[in-house]
Coordinates of C-alpha atoms in Angstrom, one line a residue:
X181 CA -30.8 189.1 97.7
X182 CA -34.0 192.8 98.3
X183 CA -37.7 199.7 98.6
X184 CA -40.9 199.6 97.2
X185 CA -40.4 196.2 95.7
X186 CA -39.2 193.4 97.9
X187 CA -39.7 191.6 101.2
X188 CA -38.8 193.3 104.4
X189 CA -36.1 192.9 106.9
X190 CA -35.1 196.2 108.3
X191 CA -35.3 196.4 112.1
X192 CA -36.1 198.9 114.9
X193 CA -35.4 198.2 118.6
X194 CA -38.2 199.3 120.9
X195 CA -37.9 198.9 124.6
X196 CA -35.2 196.2 124.2
X197 CA -37.3 194.2 121.8
X198 CA -36.0 193.7 118.3
X199 CA -38.7 194.2 115.6
X200 CA -38.6 194.1 111.9
X201 CA -39.7 197.0 109.7
X202 CA -40.9 196.5 106.1
X203 CA -39.2 197.2 102.8
X204 CA -36.0 198.6 104.2
X205 CA -37.8 201.8 105.1
X206 CA -37.9 203.3 108.6
X207 CA -41.2 203.8 110.3
X208 CA -41.3 207.5 111.0
X209 CA -42.0 208.7 114.5
X210 CA -44.8 210.9 113.2
X211 CA -46.3 208.4 110.8
X212 CA -50.0 207.9 111.5
X213 CA -51.4 204.4 112.0
X214 CA -52.4 202.7 108.7
X215 CA -56.1 201.7 108.7
X216 CA -57.0 199.0 106.2
X217 CA -60.4 197.4 105.4
X218 CA -60.4 193.8 106.5
X219 CA -57.0 194.1 108.3
X220 CA -55.5 190.8 109.5
X221 CA -55.8 189.7 113.1
X222 CA -53.6 187.5 115.3
X223 CA -54.3 183.8 114.8
X224 CA -55.5 184.3 111.2
X225 CA -54.0 181.7 108.8
X226 CA -53.0 183.0 105.4
X227 CA -53.0 180.6 102.4
X228 CA -53.9 177.8 104.8
X229 CA -50.3 177.8 106.0
X230 CA -49.0 181.1 107.5
X231 CA -50.4 181.9 110.9
X232 CA -50.1 185.5 112.0
X233 CA -48.8 185.8 115.5
X234 CA -47.9 189.5 116.2
X235 CA -48.2 192.8 114.3
X236 CA -44.7 194.2 114.5
X237 CA -44.9 197.5 112.6
X238 CA -46.1 199.4 109.6
X239 CA -43.5 200.7 107.2
X240 CA -43.6 204.3 105.8
X241 CA -45.3 203.0 102.6
X242 CA -48.2 201.5 104.6
X243 CA -47.3 197.9 104.4
X244 CA -48.0 195.8 107.5
X245 CA -45.3 193.7 108.9
X246 CA -46.2 190.6 111.0
X247 CA -44.3 187.9 112.8
X248 CA -45.8 184.6 111.9
X249 CA -45.2 180.9 111.8
X250 CA -45.3 178.4 108.9
X251 CA -47.7 175.8 110.4
X252 CA -46.5 173.1 108.0
X253 CA -42.8 173.5 108.5
X254 CA -43.1 174.9 112.0
X255 CA -40.7 177.7 111.5
X256 CA -41.0 181.5 112.2
X257 CA -41.6 183.7 109.2
X258 CA -42.1 187.4 108.5
X259 CA -45.2 188.4 106.5
X260 CA -45.4 191.7 104.7
X261 CA -48.9 192.6 103.7
X262 CA -49.9 195.3 101.2
X263 CA -53.4 196.6 100.6
X264 CA -54.7 196.4 98.0
X265 CA -53.2 193.6 95.9
X266 CA -53.7 193.3 92.2
X267 CA -51.9 195.5 89.7
X268 CA -50.6 197.9 92.4
X269 CA -48.7 195.0 94.1
X270 CA -47.0 193.8 90.9
X271 CA -43.7 195.3 91.6
X272 CA -43.5 194.0 95.2
X273 CA -44.4 190.5 94.1
X274 CA -42.0 190.5 91.1
X275 CA -39.2 191.5 93.4
X276 CA -40.0 188.7 95.8
X277 CA -40.1 186.1 93.0
X278 CA -36.7 187.4 91.7
X279 CA -35.2 187.3 95.2
X280 CA -36.5 183.8 95.8
X281 CA -34.4 182.5 92.9
X282 CA -31.1 183.3 94.5
X283 CA -30.2 181.2 97.5
X284 CA -27.1 182.2 99.5
X285 CA -26.2 182.2 103.2
X286 CA -25.8 186.0 103.1
X287 CA -29.2 186.7 101.5
X288 CA -32.5 186.6 103.4
X289 CA -34.7 183.7 102.2
X290 CA -37.9 184.5 100.4
X291 CA -40.5 181.7 100.8
X292 CA -43.7 182.8 99.1
X293 CA -45.5 185.7 97.3
X294 CA -49.3 185.7 97.1
X295 CA -51.8 188.0 95.5
X296 CA -55.4 187.8 96.8
X297 CA -56.6 190.9 94.9
X298 CA -57.8 192.8 98.0
X299 CA -54.4 192.3 99.5
X300 CA -51.0 190.8 98.6
X301 CA -48.3 189.5 100.8
X302 CA -44.7 188.2 100.8
X303 CA -43.5 185.6 103.2
X304 CA -39.8 185.5 104.0
X305 CA -37.2 184.4 106.5
X306 CA -37.6 185.8 110.0
X307 CA -34.2 187.2 111.3
X308 CA -33.7 187.8 115.0
X309 CA -31.1 190.5 115.2
X310 CA -30.5 194.1 114.3
X311 CA -29.6 196.1 111.3
X312 CA -26.1 197.6 110.7
X313 CA -27.7 201.0 111.3
X314 CA -28.6 200.0 114.8
X315 CA -25.4 198.1 115.5
X316 CA -23.3 201.2 114.7
X317 CA -25.5 203.4 116.8
X318 CA -23.4 202.3 119.7
X319 CA -20.2 203.4 117.9
X320 CA -18.2 202.5 114.8
X321 CA -17.0 199.0 114.3
X322 CA -13.4 197.8 114.5
X323 CA -11.8 197.3 111.1
X324 CA -11.8 193.5 111.3
X325 CA -15.6 193.4 111.9
X326 CA -16.3 196.0 109.3
X327 CA -14.3 194.0 106.8
X328 CA -16.2 190.8 107.6
X329 CA -19.5 192.6 107.1
X330 CA -18.3 194.1 103.8
X331 CA -17.2 190.6 102.7
X332 CA -20.6 189.2 103.5
X333 CA -22.4 191.9 101.6
X334 CA -20.1 191.6 98.6
X335 CA -20.5 187.8 98.5
X336 CA -24.3 188.2 98.6
X337 CA -24.2 190.7 95.7
X338 CA -21.9 188.3 93.7
X339 CA -24.6 185.7 94.0
X340 CA -27.3 188.1 92.9
X341 CA -25.2 189.5 90.0
X342 CA -24.3 186.0 88.8
X343 CA -28.0 185.7 87.8
X344 CA -27.9 189.0 85.9
X345 CA -30.0 190.7 88.5
X346 CA -29.4 193.9 90.5
X347 CA -30.0 194.3 94.2
X348 CA -30.5 198.1 94.0
X349 CA -31.1 198.7 97.8
X350 CA -27.8 198.2 99.7
X351 CA -27.5 200.5 102.7
X352 CA -27.1 200.1 106.5
X353 CA -30.8 199.4 107.0
X354 CA -30.8 196.4 104.7
X355 CA -27.7 194.8 106.1
X356 CA -28.8 192.6 109.0
X357 CA -26.7 190.9 111.7
X358 CA -28.5 188.1 113.4
X359 CA -28.1 187.3 117.1
X360 CA -25.9 184.4 116.1
X361 CA -23.7 186.7 114.0
X362 CA -24.9 185.8 110.5
X363 CA -24.8 188.7 108.1
X364 CA -27.6 188.9 105.6
X365 CA -28.7 191.4 102.9
X366 CA -32.4 192.0 102.2
X367 CA -34.9 194.1 100.4
X368 CA -33.9 193.8 96.7
X369 CA -35.7 196.2 94.3
X370 CA -36.6 195.5 90.7
X371 CA -37.5 198.9 89.4
X372 CA -34.5 198.8 86.9
X373 CA -33.2 202.2 88.1
X374 CA -29.9 200.8 89.4
X375 CA -26.9 198.9 88.1
X376 CA -24.5 196.3 89.3
X377 CA -21.8 199.1 89.5
X378 CA -24.0 201.0 91.9
X379 CA -24.5 197.9 94.0
X380 CA -20.7 197.6 94.3
X381 CA -20.2 201.2 95.1
X382 CA -22.8 200.8 97.9
X383 CA -20.5 198.3 99.5
X384 CA -18.1 201.2 99.9
X385 CA -20.8 203.1 101.6
X386 CA -21.5 200.2 104.0
X387 CA -17.7 200.0 104.8
X388 CA -17.5 203.8 105.3
X389 CA -20.6 203.7 107.6
X390 CA -19.3 200.7 109.6
X391 CA -15.9 202.4 110.1
X392 CA -17.1 205.9 110.9
X393 CA -20.8 205.9 111.8
X394 CA -21.5 208.3 108.9
X395 CA -23.3 207.7 105.6
X396 CA -21.2 209.1 102.8
X397 CA -24.1 210.2 100.6
X398 CA -22.7 208.9 97.3
X399 CA -24.9 208.3 94.3
X400 CA -26.2 205.4 96.3
X401 CA -29.3 206.7 98.2
X402 CA -30.3 205.7 101.6
X403 CA -33.9 204.6 100.8
X404 CA -36.5 205.6 103.4
X405 CA -34.0 206.8 106.0
X406 CA -32.0 209.8 104.9
X407 CA -29.9 211.7 107.4
X408 CA -31.8 213.8 109.9
X409 CA -35.1 212.0 109.5
X410 CA -36.8 209.3 111.5
X411 CA -35.9 207.6 114.8
X412 CA -32.9 205.9 113.2
X413 CA -31.3 208.9 111.5
X414 CA -27.7 208.6 110.4
X415 CA -25.2 211.4 110.8
X416 CA -24.1 213.1 107.7
X417 CA -20.5 212.5 106.5
X418 CA -17.7 214.8 107.3
X419 CA -16.6 217.1 104.5
X420 CA -14.2 219.9 104.0
X421 CA -15.1 223.4 102.9
X422 CA -15.0 222.3 99.3
X423 CA -17.4 219.5 100.0
X424 CA -14.8 216.8 99.6
X425 CA -15.6 213.6 101.6
X426 CA -13.2 213.0 104.5
X427 CA -11.5 209.6 104.4
X428 CA -12.3 207.1 107.3
X429 CA -8.8 207.6 108.7
X430 CA -9.5 211.3 108.9
X431 CA -12.6 210.6 110.9
X432 CA -11.2 208.1 113.4
X433 CA -7.9 206.6 114.3
X434 CA -6.9 203.0 113.7
X435 CA -8.3 202.4 110.2
X436 CA -5.7 200.5 108.1
X437 CA -4.4 202.4 105.1
X438 CA -5.4 199.8 102.6
X439 CA -8.9 199.5 104.0
X440 CA -9.2 203.3 103.9
X441 CA -8.1 203.4 100.3
X442 CA -10.3 200.5 99.2
X443 CA -13.3 202.2 100.8
X444 CA -12.6 205.6 99.1
X445 CA -11.9 204.0 95.8
X446 CA -15.3 202.4 95.8
X447 CA -16.9 205.8 96.5
X448 CA -14.9 207.6 93.8
X449 CA -17.0 208.1 90.7
X450 CA -13.8 208.6 88.7
X451 CA -12.6 205.0 89.5
X452 CA -14.4 202.1 87.8
X453 CA -15.6 199.7 90.5
X454 CA -14.5 196.0 90.3
X455 CA -17.0 193.3 89.7
X456 CA -18.8 192.1 92.8
X457 CA -17.1 188.7 92.8
X458 CA -13.7 190.3 92.6
X459 CA -14.5 192.6 95.5
X460 CA -15.8 189.7 97.5
X461 CA -12.5 187.8 96.8
X462 CA -10.5 190.8 97.9
X463 CA -12.5 191.3 101.1
X464 CA -12.3 187.6 101.7
X465 CA -8.5 187.8 101.5
X466 CA -8.5 190.5 104.1
X467 CA -11.2 189.0 106.3
X468 CA -9.2 187.1 108.9
X469 CA -9.6 186.7 112.6
X470 CA -8.8 189.9 114.5
X471 CA -6.3 188.1 116.8
X472 CA -4.1 187.4 113.7
X473 CA -3.4 191.1 113.6
X474 CA -3.2 191.0 109.8
X475 CA -5.1 194.3 109.6
X476 CA -2.4 196.1 111.5
X477 CA 0.5 194.6 109.5
X478 CA -0.5 195.7 106.0
X479 CA 1.1 198.7 104.4
X480 CA -0.5 201.4 102.3
X481 CA -2.2 200.7 99.0
X482 CA -0.3 201.5 95.8
X483 CA -1.1 201.2 92.1
X484 CA -0.3 197.8 90.7
X485 CA 2.4 199.4 88.4
X486 CA 4.4 200.6 91.4
X487 CA 5.5 197.2 92.5
X488 CA 6.4 193.7 91.2
X489 CA 4.7 191.9 94.0
X490 CA 1.9 189.4 93.2
X491 CA -1.3 191.5 92.7
X492 CA -4.4 191.2 94.8
X493 CA -7.7 190.3 93.1
X494 CA -8.5 194.0 92.8
X495 CA -5.2 194.7 91.1
X496 CA -5.8 191.9 88.6
X497 CA -9.2 193.6 87.8
X498 CA -7.5 196.9 87.1
X499 CA -7.7 198.5 90.5
X500 CA -5.2 199.1 93.3
X501 CA -3.2 196.5 95.3
X502 CA -1.8 196.1 98.8
X503 CA 2.0 196.5 98.8
X504 CA 3.3 194.9 102.0
X505 CA 6.6 193.6 103.4
X506 CA 7.9 190.1 103.5
X507 CA 6.1 189.4 106.8
X508 CA 2.8 190.6 105.3
X509 CA 3.2 188.4 102.2
X510 CA 3.8 185.4 104.4
X511 CA 0.7 186.2 106.3
X512 CA -1.3 186.5 103.1
X513 CA 0.0 183.1 101.9
X514 CA -0.8 181.5 105.2
X515 CA -4.3 182.9 105.3
X516 CA -4.8 181.8 101.6
X517 CA -3.8 178.3 102.5
X518 CA -6.0 178.1 105.6
X519 CA -9.2 179.7 104.5
X520 CA -9.2 180.1 100.7
X521 CA -11.6 182.5 99.0
X522 CA -15.2 181.6 98.5
X523 CA -17.5 184.0 96.7
X524 CA -20.6 181.9 97.2
X525 CA -20.1 180.5 100.7
X526 CA -22.4 177.8 101.9
X527 CA -22.9 175.0 104.4
X528 CA -21.9 177.3 107.3
X529 CA -23.2 175.3 110.2
X530 CA -22.1 177.9 112.7
X531 CA -23.1 181.2 111.3
X532 CA -20.9 184.1 112.5
X533 CA -19.8 187.5 111.4
X534 CA -17.1 185.9 109.3
X535 CA -19.0 184.6 106.2
X536 CA -16.0 182.6 104.8
X537 CA -14.5 179.4 106.1
X538 CA -12.5 180.2 109.2
X539 CA -9.1 178.7 109.8
X540 CA -8.9 175.8 112.2
X541 CA -7.2 176.4 115.5
X542 CA -5.5 173.0 115.0
X543 CA -4.2 172.8 111.4
X544 CA -3.8 169.3 109.9
X545 CA -0.7 167.6 111.1
X546 CA 0.4 166.8 107.6
X547 CA 0.5 170.5 106.7
X548 CA -2.2 170.3 104.1
X549 CA -4.6 173.2 103.7
X550 CA -7.9 173.2 105.5
X551 CA -10.6 172.9 102.8
X552 CA -12.8 175.9 102.2
X553 CA -16.5 175.7 102.9
X554 CA -18.5 174.1 100.1
X555 CA -20.1 176.7 97.9
X556 CA -23.8 176.6 97.2
X557 CA -24.5 177.3 93.6
X558 CA -27.0 176.7 90.8
X559 CA -26.5 173.1 89.6
X560 CA -26.5 172.3 85.9
X561 CA -29.3 170.0 84.9
X562 CA -27.9 167.7 82.1
X563 CA -31.2 166.4 80.9
X564 CA -34.9 166.9 81.6
X565 CA -37.7 164.5 80.6
X566 CA -41.5 164.3 81.0
X567 CA -42.7 161.3 82.9
X568 CA -46.2 160.0 81.9
X569 CA -46.7 156.4 83.0
X570 CA -50.5 156.1 82.7
X571 CA -51.1 157.4 79.2
X572 CA -51.2 155.2 76.2
X573 CA -51.2 158.3 74.0
X574 CA -47.9 159.9 75.0
X575 CA -48.5 163.3 73.4
X576 CA -47.4 165.5 76.4
X577 CA -43.7 164.7 76.3
X578 CA -42.3 167.6 74.2
X579 CA -40.6 170.7 75.5
X580 CA -39.1 169.3 78.6
X581 CA -35.9 171.3 77.9
X582 CA -37.9 174.5 78.3
X583 CA -38.1 174.0 82.1
X584 CA -34.3 174.3 82.4
X585 CA -33.5 176.8 79.7
X586 CA -33.4 179.8 82.0
X587 CA -36.2 181.5 80.2
X588 CA -39.5 181.8 82.3
X589 CA -41.4 182.8 79.2
X590 CA -40.9 179.3 77.7
X591 CA -42.5 176.4 79.5
X592 CA -43.7 172.8 79.3
X593 CA -47.4 172.4 80.0
X594 CA -50.0 169.6 80.5
X595 CA -53.1 169.2 78.4
X596 CA -56.3 170.6 79.8
X597 CA -58.3 168.1 81.8
X598 CA -61.9 168.0 83.1
X599 CA -60.9 167.4 86.8
X600 CA -57.9 168.3 89.0
X601 CA -56.8 164.6 89.1
X602 CA -56.0 164.6 85.4
X603 CA -59.6 163.7 84.5
X604 CA -59.2 160.6 86.6
X605 CA -57.1 159.1 83.8
X606 CA -53.7 159.1 85.6
X607 CA -52.2 159.4 89.0
X608 CA -50.0 162.3 88.0
X609 CA -47.2 163.5 85.7
X610 CA -43.7 164.7 86.4
X611 CA -40.5 166.2 85.2
X612 CA -37.4 164.0 85.6
X613 CA -34.0 165.7 86.0
X614 CA -30.5 164.3 85.6
X615 CA -27.9 166.4 87.4
X616 CA -25.1 164.5 85.6
X617 CA -23.5 163.3 88.8
X618 CA -24.4 163.0 92.5
X619 CA -24.7 166.3 94.3
X620 CA -25.7 167.6 97.7
X621 CA -29.0 169.3 96.9
X622 CA -30.0 172.3 99.0
X623 CA -33.2 173.3 97.3
X624 CA -35.3 172.7 94.3
X625 CA -37.4 175.6 93.1
X626 CA -40.3 175.1 90.7
X627 CA -42.0 178.1 89.0
X628 CA -45.5 177.4 87.8
X629 CA -48.0 179.3 85.7
X630 CA -50.8 179.2 88.2
X631 CA -51.7 178.7 91.9
X632 CA -53.4 175.7 93.3
X633 CA -51.2 172.8 92.1
X634 CA -50.1 169.9 94.3
X635 CA -46.7 168.3 93.9
X636 CA -44.1 166.0 95.5
X637 CA -40.4 165.7 95.0
X638 CA -38.8 162.3 94.7
X639 CA -35.3 161.0 94.1
X640 CA -33.9 157.9 92.5
X641 CA -30.8 156.0 91.8
X642 CA -31.6 154.5 88.4
X643 CA -32.7 155.6 84.9
X644 CA -35.4 153.9 82.8
X645 CA -36.3 154.1 79.1
X646 CA -38.7 156.7 77.9
X647 CA -41.8 154.5 77.5
X648 CA -45.0 154.0 79.3
X649 CA -43.6 150.9 81.0
X650 CA -40.3 152.6 81.7
X651 CA -42.0 155.6 83.2
X652 CA -44.2 153.3 85.4
X653 CA -41.1 151.5 86.7
X654 CA -39.3 154.8 87.3
X655 CA -42.2 156.3 89.3
X656 CA -42.6 153.1 91.4
X657 CA -38.9 153.2 92.2
X658 CA -38.6 156.9 92.9
X659 CA -41.7 157.0 95.1
X660 CA -39.8 155.1 97.7
X661 CA -37.6 158.2 98.3
X662 CA -39.5 161.4 98.9
X663 CA -37.3 164.4 99.7
X664 CA -38.3 167.9 100.8
X665 CA -41.8 168.8 101.8
X666 CA -44.9 168.1 99.7
X667 CA -47.2 170.9 98.5
X668 CA -51.0 170.6 98.5
X669 CA -53.1 173.0 96.5
X670 CA -50.2 175.5 96.8
X671 CA -51.4 179.1 97.1
X672 CA -48.4 180.5 95.3
X673 CA -46.8 180.0 91.9
X674 CA -43.4 179.1 93.2
X675 CA -42.7 175.8 95.1
X676 CA -39.4 175.7 97.1
X677 CA -38.6 172.2 98.1
X678 CA -35.9 172.3 100.9
X679 CA -34.9 170.6 104.1
X680 CA -32.8 167.9 102.5
X681 CA -30.4 165.5 104.2
X682 CA -27.0 167.2 104.0
X683 CA -25.2 163.9 104.1
X684 CA -27.2 162.4 101.1
X685 CA -26.3 163.0 97.4
X686 CA -28.7 162.9 94.5
X687 CA -28.3 162.7 90.8
X688 CA -31.8 161.9 89.6
X689 CA -34.9 164.0 90.8
X690 CA -38.6 163.7 89.9
X691 CA -40.9 166.7 90.4
X692 CA -44.2 164.8 90.5
X693 CA -47.5 166.8 89.9
X694 CA -50.5 165.1 91.6
X695 CA -53.3 167.7 91.1
X696 CA -53.9 170.5 88.6
X697 CA -55.2 174.0 89.2
X698 CA -58.3 175.2 87.5
X699 CA -58.7 177.9 84.8
X700 CA -61.5 179.1 82.6
X701 CA -61.2 176.0 80.4
X702 CA -60.6 173.2 82.9
X703 CA -57.6 172.0 84.8
X704 CA -54.0 172.6 83.5
X705 CA -50.5 173.8 84.6
X706 CA -47.4 175.0 82.9
X707 CA -44.0 174.4 84.5
X708 CA -42.0 177.5 83.6
X709 CA -38.6 176.8 85.2
X710 CA -37.0 174.4 87.6
X711 CA -33.8 175.5 89.5
X712 CA -31.7 173.2 91.6
X713 CA -29.3 174.7 94.1
X714 CA -26.6 172.6 95.8
X715 CA -22.9 171.8 95.8

């Protein structure tokens, strides 16, 4: 989802204007201005695509945060620049590449990562809104809203953890709430110092902070903004004389017992935390509209062995469960029928603080359940094939399976040519993908070995035999349906095709390479991995 290694999204409000601060670190009040040789200026266009509009701030590590615009897609972006680039920017760029591979409505989108030696920069989604840190500055949140935010964060972590990665930087400064109510998590780190368990425990810290306005200071650090420092300092947690952390219900009234116990269990080093997807399911079960009063009707948490009631997701995972009366169980059943539980929630056309499908105010007359929102996930590619219609010597067709094996160290590559247009011998080459069945495609990410390639994404409805004639017919057929945006002499090594028609389904895709980048031997490219996200 994002710290010294990841795109920025933390915010500071100055004079009523929301700004975004880099790397999840607070800009200190006393931090001197950062002077850099060849510093960017408003109106400058980076990588022939990203126009810098306004210098927003410098983070405490000296990175420059700019508001910009993607002049091709005409969308606002945030640009985080680091001086110098090269080896010193490797960790930041690696974090951006890793984050870009996970697409989820509760994760900030990462669009590009570019190293120009004298500087490096990451381009990511611009979020108009404020951090949880700022939101709670006006007072603790009500339990329903705190639960919804915790659910969104846990769902984002479930998507990150499903790839085997760790976020490593979950705290009130990296949890963002947009002006439209969308909750997103940003600033993943890739230094390897953290674990998925620490990510999950950090959700407990986020819940505790949202409910009390205090950071509990668990083993999860508050990167760049510890209590008592900076303009957005967070009050220390309340503890007794022995240093024992006070529970949220001891700090403020009105916190339901089960939410209190869940929060404290996540912060208790003696209790093994549940997997992030199980936690997301539990918080999704509890995340209902405030006017349903479900939060007030639940009884205290008990161990699963204390009752014969149907256990919650946490109880199944070995944790505690909610023991409630008959009315409470009926409420749970009704909520389960109406909204379901979606760990990887997608297609939320009206983002709000509730990241799961909300129940309809007018349930279907036939009594059937309202379907949950369609989950966005990584789609399985059943087959990959190299398409080479203009070559009589078809000797570049091997290793197509390496672009979908999940291993970026294995790749399919073209031969080396004398010019960028395949030595003027062919119009292009491509990778054909079969998704096995029609799907709604949300994005297609292509990881390449070098910058400077040009490519287009096509879709088709038919298959053709693997031959020169078959490939020629396939390309002619597929070129009638271009989807996503083309890339010309792309400045990065990751191409993210998006902006597809949500009502259209695709089974066959063709990543068509039209120009090769140069290297010290000629012109050549390796396709390391292709990832398709959709539903």
